[in-house]
Amino acid sequence: MGNWLGCFPSKGFKEGHGSRGKRSSRSVRKMPAEDDLLHRHALVMAMQQHQLSQRFDGSMSRRIGSASSRKHTPSTSFRKQVPFILENLETKKIILVHGEGFGAWCWYKIIPFLEEAGLHSVTLDLTASGIDNTDINSIMTLADYTKPLIDYLHNLPEDEKVILVGHSCGGASVSYALECCPKKITKAIFLTGTMVLDGQRPFDVFAEELASAEVFMQDSQVLLYANGKDKPPTGLMFYKEQLKGLYFNQSSSKDIALALVSMRPIPIAPIMERLSLTKENYGSVRRYFIQTLDDHMLSPDVQEKMVRENPPDKVFKIKGSDHCPFFSKPQSLGKILLEIAQLT
C-alpha cells in the first residue's frame, strides 16, 4: 500500500505530478482533447447525479438512479445478468455508505443491479460529502460526520431493519451505527472498510505501513489548516495523481474522471477518533468483509490483518479490484451483496 493519506517521500513530491512546488512545463500545458472530453463527460454525469438527488425530499437519504434514469447509466449492460431474484429476506433495504471523499454518487452502477434483484437501495451523503454543503472544517467528531446515517436509522419504523454497507473509512461510520442502533441492523458489510477494534482509530488500520498518527499530523503534505497552521488540521485533500494511483488503479477512465470532479476534501477528525465498541451492541450484529485484491489504498495484507484481529462471520474476495469495486468490478460486488443479503 505504501504512502497512504499523502505520506509520500519528499522525492516523490519533487518529481511527481502532485508537487506543490515548481510545476514542470508538462503540468501547465493544455489538457489533451481526449482527457478534456472525459472530464466534460464526468462533469455532466455528476450534474445528473445532483439533479436526481434533489428529486427526493429527505435530506438524509439521497437515492441515486431512479427507474426512469437507469437507462442512462453504464450499468444497464449488466442489469440483465442479475443471477437470482431475492425472496423471503429479513429485510430488502440496503444502505450504501460511501468512504472518505466520496458521496452517494459513487454507487450509481450498483443501485440498479440491486434493485433489479428486489432490494431497495438507499444512498446517503455523510456530512460535508456529496451534495451536503456543510463546511468540513466544522466536523469535530465521528458523530458529526455520521449524523445523516444515524438520523436515518432512528427515523425508521419500529419494526424495520436494514443491511449496512460501508466502503473504506465509511466502515468506521458503520461501526459507529452498530454501536448506536444495533436493533435496526441485520447485517453489516465492510467493503475494504476500516473494521476497527474497540479503542482503535480508523487511521490505526494504516499505521503499520505508514507512521503513527502523531507523525502523520506533523509531516503530511496534504493536510488542510482552515484555522491556521498553529492549530490542528481540519481536513486533507489528495492530489489527482495520488487519487488515480491509490484508489482507481483498475477503474475506467470515465469513472476516474467522474471521481476527480466529484470527490471533496476529507474531514480529518472522524478518522482520528477512537471508537468505543461493545459486545452487547456492536458485537450483536453479523458482520461480513469484502476484500479487494488489487487494492493500492488498503493493501490485501492490511485487510487480512483486520480480518484476523476482528473476525467477521464470513469473508468474500474480489480479484482484480482496486479500492473502488463499485467502479472496477461492479458485477462481482453486486453478486456478493446479493449473496450476503440471502444469508441467514
mmCIF file of C-alpha atoms in Angstrom:
data_model
loop_
_atom_site.group_PDB
_atom_site.id
_atom_site.type_symbol
_atom_site.label_atom_id
_atom_site.label_comp_id
_atom_site.label_asym_id
_atom_site.label_seq_id
_atom_site.Cartn_x
_atom_site.Cartn_y
_atom_site.Cartn_z
ATOM 1 C CA MET A 1 0.000 0.000 0.000
ATOM 2 C CA GLY A 2 2.827 2.391 0.933
ATOM 3 C CA ASN A 3 2.246 6.092 1.130
ATOM 4 C CA TRP A 4 -1.428 6.383 2.024
ATOM 5 C CA LEU A 5 -3.006 9.732 3.010
ATOM 6 C CA GLY A 6 -0.272 11.729 1.385
ATOM 7 C CA CYS A 7 2.645 10.379 3.393
ATOM 8 C CA PHE A 8 4.762 10.260 0.277
ATOM 9 C CA PRO A 9 8.545 10.617 0.435
ATOM 10 C CA SER A 10 9.758 14.092 -0.392
ATOM 11 C CA LYS A 11 11.414 12.795 -3.560
ATOM 12 C CA GLY A 12 8.044 11.709 -4.862
ATOM 13 C CA PHE A 13 6.656 15.175 -4.416
ATOM 14 C CA LYS A 14 9.551 16.832 -6.174
ATOM 15 C CA GLU A 15 9.420 14.570 -9.202
ATOM 16 C CA GLY A 16 5.726 13.605 -9.330
ATOM 17 C CA HIS A 17 2.634 15.315 -10.632
ATOM 18 C CA GLY A 18 1.357 16.190 -7.190
ATOM 19 C CA SER A 19 4.042 18.631 -6.137
ATOM 20 C CA ARG A 20 3.012 21.962 -4.733
ATOM 21 C CA GLY A 21 6.398 23.342 -5.657
ATOM 22 C CA LYS A 22 7.502 24.384 -9.118
ATOM 23 C CA ARG A 23 5.436 22.736 -11.784
ATOM 24 C CA SER A 24 7.014 21.263 -14.879
ATOM 25 C CA SER A 25 6.128 22.664 -18.268
ATOM 26 C CA ARG A 26 4.149 19.479 -18.882
ATOM 27 C CA SER A 27 1.868 20.184 -15.919
ATOM 28 C CA VAL A 28 0.799 23.582 -17.234
ATOM 29 C CA ARG A 29 0.109 22.518 -20.782
ATOM 30 C CA LYS A 30 -3.427 22.482 -22.036
ATOM 31 C CA MET A 31 -5.330 19.305 -21.254
ATOM 32 C CA PRO A 32 -5.327 16.881 -24.225
ATOM 33 C CA ALA A 33 -8.576 16.780 -26.159
ATOM 34 C CA GLU A 34 -9.372 13.207 -25.063
ATOM 35 C CA ASP A 35 -8.841 13.988 -21.368
ATOM 36 C CA ASP A 36 -10.840 17.176 -21.696
ATOM 37 C CA LEU A 37 -13.713 15.205 -23.231
ATOM 38 C CA LEU A 38 -13.608 12.685 -20.371
ATOM 39 C CA HIS A 39 -13.723 15.442 -17.781
ATOM 40 C CA ARG A 40 -16.615 17.130 -19.550
ATOM 41 C CA HIS A 41 -18.483 13.809 -19.646
ATOM 42 C CA ALA A 42 -17.776 13.232 -15.953
ATOM 43 C CA LEU A 43 -18.993 16.702 -15.056
ATOM 44 C CA VAL A 44 -22.264 16.066 -16.898
ATOM 45 C CA MET A 45 -22.651 12.768 -15.020
ATOM 46 C CA ALA A 46 -22.023 14.494 -11.695
ATOM 47 C CA MET A 47 -24.617 17.145 -12.509
ATOM 48 C CA GLN A 48 -27.141 14.442 -13.385
ATOM 49 C CA GLN A 49 -26.491 12.741 -10.042
ATOM 50 C CA HIS A 50 -27.048 16.082 -8.290
ATOM 51 C CA GLN A 51 -30.361 16.606 -10.093
ATOM 52 C CA LEU A 52 -31.535 13.082 -9.320
ATOM 53 C CA SER A 53 -30.666 13.517 -5.660
ATOM 54 C CA GLN A 54 -32.756 16.676 -5.429
ATOM 55 C CA ARG A 55 -35.877 14.804 -6.549
ATOM 56 C CA PHE A 56 -36.177 13.269 -3.105
ATOM 57 C CA ASP A 57 -37.485 15.242 -0.158
ATOM 58 C CA GLY A 58 -35.456 13.554 2.600
ATOM 59 C CA SER A 59 -32.162 15.333 3.187
ATOM 60 C CA MET A 60 -30.814 12.275 4.976
ATOM 61 C CA SER A 61 -31.429 9.739 2.231
ATOM 62 C CA ARG A 62 -30.399 10.728 -1.253
ATOM 63 C CA ARG A 63 -31.084 7.878 -3.620
ATOM 64 C CA ILE A 64 -29.410 7.823 -6.989
ATOM 65 C CA GLY A 65 -30.654 6.096 -10.109
ATOM 66 C CA SER A 66 -34.447 6.105 -10.166
ATOM 67 C CA ALA A 67 -36.211 3.730 -12.530
ATOM 68 C CA SER A 68 -36.617 6.474 -15.103
ATOM 69 C CA SER A 69 -32.905 7.261 -15.097
ATOM 70 C CA ARG A 70 -31.436 3.762 -15.227
ATOM 71 C CA LYS A 71 -31.365 3.638 -18.996
ATOM 72 C CA HIS A 72 -28.830 6.470 -18.939
ATOM 73 C CA THR A 73 -26.330 4.719 -16.661
ATOM 74 C CA PRO A 74 -23.454 2.485 -17.809
ATOM 75 C CA SER A 75 -24.789 -0.237 -15.509
ATOM 76 C CA THR A 76 -27.544 -1.102 -17.998
ATOM 77 C CA SER A 77 -25.204 -3.561 -19.718
ATOM 78 C CA PHE A 78 -25.086 -5.862 -16.706
ATOM 79 C CA ARG A 79 -28.505 -5.342 -15.143
ATOM 80 C CA LYS A 80 -29.886 -8.233 -17.195
ATOM 81 C CA GLN A 81 -27.227 -10.526 -15.726
ATOM 82 C CA VAL A 82 -28.560 -10.471 -12.156
ATOM 83 C CA PRO A 83 -28.223 -14.138 -11.161
ATOM 84 C CA PHE A 84 -31.304 -14.507 -8.995
ATOM 85 C CA ILE A 85 -34.333 -12.799 -7.558
ATOM 86 C CA LEU A 86 -34.363 -12.439 -3.789
ATOM 87 C CA GLU A 87 -37.280 -13.679 -1.722
ATOM 88 C CA ASN A 88 -38.105 -14.246 1.960
ATOM 89 C CA LEU A 89 -35.398 -11.943 3.281
ATOM 90 C CA GLU A 90 -35.061 -10.473 6.766
ATOM 91 C CA THR A 91 -35.003 -7.102 5.052
ATOM 92 C CA LYS A 92 -34.872 -5.827 1.497
ATOM 93 C CA LYS A 93 -33.492 -2.427 2.425
ATOM 94 C CA ILE A 94 -29.743 -1.949 1.991
ATOM 95 C CA ILE A 95 -27.985 1.300 2.888
ATOM 96 C CA LEU A 96 -24.805 2.064 0.937
ATOM 97 C CA VAL A 97 -22.380 4.226 2.919
ATOM 98 C CA HIS A 98 -19.601 5.879 0.939
ATOM 99 C CA GLY A 99 -15.992 6.242 2.005
ATOM 100 C CA GLU A 100 -13.790 9.270 2.591
ATOM 101 C CA GLY A 101 -14.079 11.987 -0.052
ATOM 102 C CA PHE A 102 -16.873 10.203 -1.920
ATOM 103 C CA GLY A 103 -20.634 10.706 -1.836
ATOM 104 C CA ALA A 104 -23.846 8.895 -2.693
ATOM 105 C CA TRP A 105 -22.967 9.358 -6.372
ATOM 106 C CA CYS A 106 -20.278 6.650 -6.288
ATOM 107 C CA TRP A 107 -22.839 3.812 -6.111
ATOM 108 C CA TYR A 108 -24.506 4.633 -9.433
ATOM 109 C CA LYS A 109 -23.522 1.295 -11.037
ATOM 110 C CA ILE A 110 -24.584 -0.823 -8.055
ATOM 111 C CA ILE A 111 -28.048 0.597 -7.348
ATOM 112 C CA PRO A 112 -29.864 -0.680 -10.482
ATOM 113 C CA PHE A 113 -28.188 -4.088 -10.100
ATOM 114 C CA LEU A 114 -29.505 -4.485 -6.543
ATOM 115 C CA GLU A 115 -32.940 -3.098 -7.277
ATOM 116 C CA GLU A 116 -33.393 -5.355 -10.303
ATOM 117 C CA ALA A 117 -32.985 -8.291 -7.892
ATOM 118 C CA GLY A 118 -35.555 -6.901 -5.473
ATOM 119 C CA LEU A 119 -33.514 -4.953 -2.937
ATOM 120 C CA HIS A 120 -34.417 -1.392 -2.012
ATOM 121 C CA SER A 121 -31.142 0.524 -2.052
ATOM 122 C CA VAL A 122 -30.642 3.745 -0.147
ATOM 123 C CA THR A 123 -27.625 6.007 -0.517
ATOM 124 C CA LEU A 124 -26.559 8.694 1.905
ATOM 125 C CA ASP A 125 -24.314 11.719 1.749
ATOM 126 C CA LEU A 126 -22.488 11.820 5.055
ATOM 127 C CA THR A 127 -21.894 15.273 6.487
ATOM 128 C CA ALA A 128 -19.833 17.534 4.177
ATOM 129 C CA SER A 129 -19.861 14.849 1.479
ATOM 130 C CA GLY A 130 -21.503 14.623 -1.925
ATOM 131 C CA ILE A 131 -24.016 17.465 -2.198
ATOM 132 C CA ASP A 132 -24.219 18.099 1.543
ATOM 133 C CA ASN A 133 -22.968 21.683 1.818
ATOM 134 C CA THR A 134 -21.670 21.524 5.402
ATOM 135 C CA ASP A 135 -18.204 23.019 5.824
ATOM 136 C CA ILE A 136 -15.784 20.163 6.534
ATOM 137 C CA ASN A 137 -13.949 22.390 8.995
ATOM 138 C CA SER A 138 -16.978 22.282 11.295
ATOM 139 C CA ILE A 139 -16.799 18.495 11.726
ATOM 140 C CA MET A 140 -15.200 17.736 15.066
ATOM 141 C CA THR A 141 -16.317 14.148 15.738
ATOM 142 C CA LEU A 142 -17.296 10.902 14.053
ATOM 143 C CA ALA A 143 -20.818 11.566 15.360
ATOM 144 C CA ASP A 144 -20.913 14.827 13.382
ATOM 145 C CA TYR A 145 -19.777 13.067 10.237
ATOM 146 C CA THR A 146 -22.123 10.080 10.608
ATOM 147 C CA LYS A 147 -25.203 12.060 11.660
ATOM 148 C CA PRO A 148 -27.150 11.559 8.379
ATOM 149 C CA LEU A 149 -26.868 7.782 8.758
ATOM 150 C CA ILE A 150 -27.816 7.747 12.445
ATOM 151 C CA ASP A 151 -30.756 10.079 11.814
ATOM 152 C CA TYR A 152 -31.983 7.804 9.043
ATOM 153 C CA LEU A 153 -31.802 4.731 11.288
ATOM 154 C CA HIS A 154 -33.572 6.495 14.151
ATOM 155 C CA ASN A 155 -36.405 7.507 11.816
ATOM 156 C CA LEU A 156 -37.079 4.003 10.546
ATOM 157 C CA PRO A 157 -40.382 2.395 11.592
ATOM 158 C CA GLU A 158 -40.015 0.418 14.802
ATOM 159 C CA ASP A 159 -40.183 -2.981 13.109
ATOM 160 C CA GLU A 160 -37.969 -2.153 10.114
ATOM 161 C CA LYS A 161 -34.327 -3.225 9.804
ATOM 162 C CA VAL A 162 -31.619 -2.674 7.212
ATOM 163 C CA ILE A 163 -28.362 -4.046 5.847
ATOM 164 C CA LEU A 164 -25.444 -1.610 6.067
ATOM 165 C CA VAL A 165 -22.566 -1.486 3.588
ATOM 166 C CA GLY A 166 -19.568 0.708 4.416
ATOM 167 C CA HIS A 167 -16.779 1.435 1.938
ATOM 168 C CA SER A 168 -13.256 2.337 3.091
ATOM 169 C CA CYS A 169 -13.404 4.775 6.043
ATOM 170 C CA GLY A 170 -17.179 4.508 5.781
ATOM 171 C CA GLY A 171 -16.541 1.317 7.736
ATOM 172 C CA ALA A 172 -15.993 3.477 10.810
ATOM 173 C CA SER A 173 -19.407 5.065 10.287
ATOM 174 C CA VAL A 174 -20.940 1.600 10.007
ATOM 175 C CA SER A 175 -19.194 0.502 13.225
ATOM 176 C CA TYR A 176 -20.470 3.618 14.973
ATOM 177 C CA ALA A 177 -24.005 2.867 13.729
ATOM 178 C CA LEU A 178 -23.747 -0.720 15.016
ATOM 179 C CA GLU A 179 -22.947 0.632 18.454
ATOM 180 C CA CYS A 180 -25.723 3.243 18.359
ATOM 181 C CA CYS A 181 -28.530 1.347 16.634
ATOM 182 C CA PRO A 182 -27.859 -2.419 16.704
ATOM 183 C CA LYS A 183 -31.557 -3.344 16.720
ATOM 184 C CA LYS A 184 -32.065 -1.557 13.409
ATOM 185 C CA ILE A 185 -29.361 -3.500 11.572
ATOM 186 C CA THR A 186 -29.481 -7.134 10.456
ATOM 187 C CA LYS A 187 -26.062 -7.293 8.800
ATOM 188 C CA ALA A 188 -23.038 -5.061 8.377
ATOM 189 C CA ILE A 189 -20.805 -5.366 5.324
ATOM 190 C CA PHE A 190 -17.336 -3.826 5.303
ATOM 191 C CA LEU A 191 -16.249 -3.203 1.719
ATOM 192 C CA THR A 192 -12.457 -2.951 2.012
ATOM 193 C CA GLY A 193 -13.500 -0.905 5.025
ATOM 194 C CA THR A 194 -11.965 0.162 8.309
ATOM 195 C CA MET A 195 -13.343 -2.602 10.515
ATOM 196 C CA VAL A 196 -11.706 -1.357 13.694
ATOM 197 C CA LEU A 197 -11.495 -2.863 17.166
ATOM 198 C CA ASP A 198 -12.749 -1.231 20.335
ATOM 199 C CA GLY A 199 -10.441 1.672 21.177
ATOM 200 C CA GLN A 200 -8.952 1.908 17.681
ATOM 201 C CA ARG A 201 -8.982 4.875 15.348
ATOM 202 C CA PRO A 202 -9.756 4.349 11.657
ATOM 203 C CA PHE A 203 -6.307 5.770 10.968
ATOM 204 C CA ASP A 204 -4.733 2.996 13.067
ATOM 205 C CA VAL A 205 -5.633 0.495 10.356
ATOM 206 C CA PHE A 206 -2.907 2.056 8.206
ATOM 207 C CA ALA A 207 -0.346 2.841 10.903
ATOM 208 C CA GLU A 208 1.895 -0.213 10.410
ATOM 209 C CA GLU A 209 2.629 0.668 6.798
ATOM 210 C CA LEU A 210 2.890 4.379 7.453
ATOM 211 C CA ALA A 211 3.818 6.037 10.687
ATOM 212 C CA SER A 212 1.993 6.902 13.850
ATOM 213 C CA ALA A 213 -0.919 9.299 13.680
ATOM 214 C CA GLU A 214 1.199 11.829 15.542
ATOM 215 C CA VAL A 215 3.956 11.746 12.912
ATOM 216 C CA PHE A 216 1.420 11.943 10.116
ATOM 217 C CA MET A 217 -0.235 15.004 11.646
ATOM 218 C CA GLN A 218 3.150 16.746 11.774
ATOM 219 C CA ASP A 219 4.624 15.762 8.425
ATOM 220 C CA SER A 220 1.892 15.122 5.862
ATOM 221 C CA GLN A 221 1.807 17.474 2.893
ATOM 222 C CA VAL A 222 -1.892 17.037 2.094
ATOM 223 C CA LEU A 223 -3.392 18.358 5.321
ATOM 224 C CA LEU A 224 -5.686 21.400 5.354
ATOM 225 C CA TYR A 225 -5.450 24.047 8.074
ATOM 226 C CA ALA A 226 -8.631 26.119 7.987
ATOM 227 C CA ASN A 227 -7.913 27.588 11.419
ATOM 228 C CA GLY A 228 -4.265 28.396 10.778
ATOM 229 C CA LYS A 229 -1.040 26.411 10.830
ATOM 230 C CA ASP A 230 -0.746 26.876 14.602
ATOM 231 C CA LYS A 231 -3.998 24.909 15.090
ATOM 232 C CA PRO A 232 -4.727 21.215 14.433
ATOM 233 C CA PRO A 233 -5.517 20.322 10.803
ATOM 234 C CA THR A 234 -9.176 20.152 9.852
ATOM 235 C CA GLY A 235 -9.043 18.098 6.674
ATOM 236 C CA LEU A 236 -6.968 16.580 3.919
ATOM 237 C CA MET A 237 -7.069 16.695 0.161
ATOM 238 C CA PHE A 238 -5.344 14.366 -2.287
ATOM 239 C CA TYR A 239 -3.670 15.394 -5.498
ATOM 240 C CA LYS A 240 -5.245 13.948 -8.625
ATOM 241 C CA GLU A 241 -2.308 11.687 -9.451
ATOM 242 C CA GLN A 242 -2.409 10.281 -5.924
ATOM 243 C CA LEU A 243 -6.111 9.529 -6.265
ATOM 244 C CA LYS A 244 -5.570 7.712 -9.537
ATOM 245 C CA GLY A 245 -2.768 5.575 -8.139
ATOM 246 C CA LEU A 246 -4.270 4.777 -4.751
ATOM 247 C CA TYR A 247 -7.987 4.432 -5.427
ATOM 248 C CA PHE A 248 -8.531 3.814 -9.126
ATOM 249 C CA ASN A 249 -5.689 1.650 -10.491
ATOM 250 C CA GLN A 250 -8.221 -0.729 -12.137
ATOM 251 C CA SER A 251 -11.076 1.697 -12.821
ATOM 252 C CA SER A 252 -12.112 3.055 -16.210
ATOM 253 C CA SER A 253 -11.035 6.476 -17.402
ATOM 254 C CA LYS A 254 -14.663 7.669 -17.332
ATOM 255 C CA ASP A 255 -15.157 6.637 -13.714
ATOM 256 C CA ILE A 256 -11.855 8.222 -12.742
ATOM 257 C CA ALA A 257 -12.917 11.440 -14.416
ATOM 258 C CA LEU A 258 -16.256 11.343 -12.608
ATOM 259 C CA ALA A 259 -14.487 10.848 -9.288
ATOM 260 C CA LEU A 260 -11.984 13.631 -9.891
ATOM 261 C CA VAL A 261 -14.742 16.202 -10.430
ATOM 262 C CA SER A 262 -16.928 14.857 -7.623
ATOM 263 C CA MET A 263 -14.669 13.998 -4.678
ATOM 264 C CA ARG A 264 -14.363 16.511 -1.855
ATOM 265 C CA PRO A 265 -11.828 17.233 0.896
ATOM 266 C CA ILE A 266 -11.925 14.759 3.776
ATOM 267 C CA PRO A 267 -12.638 15.868 7.368
ATOM 268 C CA ILE A 268 -9.811 14.566 9.486
ATOM 269 C CA ALA A 269 -11.437 14.384 12.932
ATOM 270 C CA PRO A 270 -13.539 11.248 12.185
ATOM 271 C CA ILE A 271 -10.536 9.163 11.105
ATOM 272 C CA MET A 272 -8.539 10.206 14.165
ATOM 273 C CA GLU A 273 -11.248 9.377 16.727
ATOM 274 C CA ARG A 274 -11.067 6.240 18.861
ATOM 275 C CA LEU A 275 -14.249 4.186 18.701
ATOM 276 C CA SER A 276 -15.934 2.711 21.750
ATOM 277 C CA LEU A 277 -17.482 -0.620 20.684
ATOM 278 C CA THR A 278 -19.198 -3.133 22.955
ATOM 279 C CA LYS A 279 -20.100 -6.800 22.562
ATOM 280 C CA GLU A 280 -23.681 -6.019 23.583
ATOM 281 C CA ASN A 281 -24.230 -3.574 20.710
ATOM 282 C CA TYR A 282 -21.548 -3.722 18.023
ATOM 283 C CA GLY A 283 -20.920 -7.393 18.705
ATOM 284 C CA SER A 284 -24.569 -8.413 18.397
ATOM 285 C CA VAL A 285 -24.807 -7.853 14.627
ATOM 286 C CA ARG A 286 -23.461 -10.195 11.957
ATOM 287 C CA ARG A 287 -20.503 -8.737 10.081
ATOM 288 C CA TYR A 288 -19.088 -9.562 6.662
ATOM 289 C CA PHE A 289 -15.911 -8.348 4.984
ATOM 290 C CA ILE A 290 -15.269 -7.953 1.254
ATOM 291 C CA GLN A 291 -11.594 -7.912 0.310
ATOM 292 C CA THR A 292 -10.269 -6.236 -2.838
ATOM 293 C CA LEU A 293 -7.131 -7.970 -4.029
ATOM 294 C CA ASP A 294 -5.528 -5.316 -6.253
ATOM 295 C CA ASP A 295 -6.069 -2.523 -3.756
ATOM 296 C CA HIS A 296 -3.344 0.131 -3.550
ATOM 297 C CA MET A 297 -5.092 2.138 -0.854
ATOM 298 C CA LEU A 298 -5.796 -0.573 1.709
ATOM 299 C CA SER A 299 -3.436 -3.397 0.860
ATOM 300 C CA PRO A 300 -4.534 -7.047 0.925
ATOM 301 C CA ASP A 301 -2.112 -7.596 3.823
ATOM 302 C CA VAL A 302 -3.817 -4.901 5.898
ATOM 303 C CA GLN A 303 -7.226 -6.288 5.008
ATOM 304 C CA GLU A 304 -6.114 -9.759 6.103
ATOM 305 C CA LYS A 305 -4.814 -8.327 9.366
ATOM 306 C CA MET A 306 -8.173 -6.699 10.119
ATOM 307 C CA VAL A 307 -9.962 -9.970 9.426
ATOM 308 C CA ARG A 308 -7.600 -11.903 11.712
ATOM 309 C CA GLU A 309 -7.855 -9.453 14.585
ATOM 310 C CA ASN A 310 -11.589 -8.822 14.338
ATOM 311 C CA PRO A 311 -13.047 -11.919 12.650
ATOM 312 C CA PRO A 312 -16.309 -11.357 10.739
ATOM 313 C CA ASP A 313 -18.887 -14.062 10.085
ATOM 314 C CA LYS A 314 -17.629 -14.552 6.536
ATOM 315 C CA VAL A 315 -15.048 -13.110 4.145
ATOM 316 C CA PHE A 316 -15.506 -12.571 0.401
ATOM 317 C CA LYS A 317 -12.806 -11.656 -2.116
ATOM 318 C CA ILE A 318 -12.888 -9.749 -5.405
ATOM 319 C CA LYS A 319 -9.957 -10.498 -7.709
ATOM 320 C CA GLY A 320 -8.661 -7.711 -9.919
ATOM 321 C CA SER A 321 -10.433 -4.989 -7.960
ATOM 322 C CA ASP A 322 -8.871 -1.745 -6.870
ATOM 323 C CA HIS A 323 -10.071 0.145 -3.793
ATOM 324 C CA CYS A 324 -13.335 1.036 -5.559
ATOM 325 C CA PRO A 325 -15.041 -2.155 -6.785
ATOM 326 C CA PHE A 326 -18.260 -0.210 -7.407
ATOM 327 C CA PHE A 327 -16.298 1.200 -10.383
ATOM 328 C CA SER A 328 -13.801 -1.521 -11.306
ATOM 329 C CA LYS A 329 -15.798 -4.697 -10.533
ATOM 330 C CA PRO A 330 -19.497 -3.741 -10.195
ATOM 331 C CA GLN A 331 -20.823 -7.153 -11.271
ATOM 332 C CA SER A 332 -18.674 -9.036 -8.776
ATOM 333 C CA LEU A 333 -19.569 -6.636 -5.993
ATOM 334 C CA GLY A 334 -23.278 -6.738 -6.802
ATOM 335 C CA LYS A 335 -23.373 -10.534 -6.771
ATOM 336 C CA ILE A 336 -21.605 -10.684 -3.399
ATOM 337 C CA LEU A 337 -24.023 -8.168 -1.879
ATOM 338 C CA LEU A 338 -26.961 -10.225 -3.112
ATOM 339 C CA GLU A 339 -25.400 -13.393 -1.713
ATOM 340 C CA ILE A 340 -24.893 -11.787 1.709
ATOM 341 C CA ALA A 341 -28.460 -10.472 1.699
ATOM 342 C CA GLN A 342 -29.693 -14.070 1.400
ATOM 343 C CA LEU A 343 -27.542 -15.468 4.208
ATOM 344 C CA THR A 344 -29.349 -16.472 7.387
#
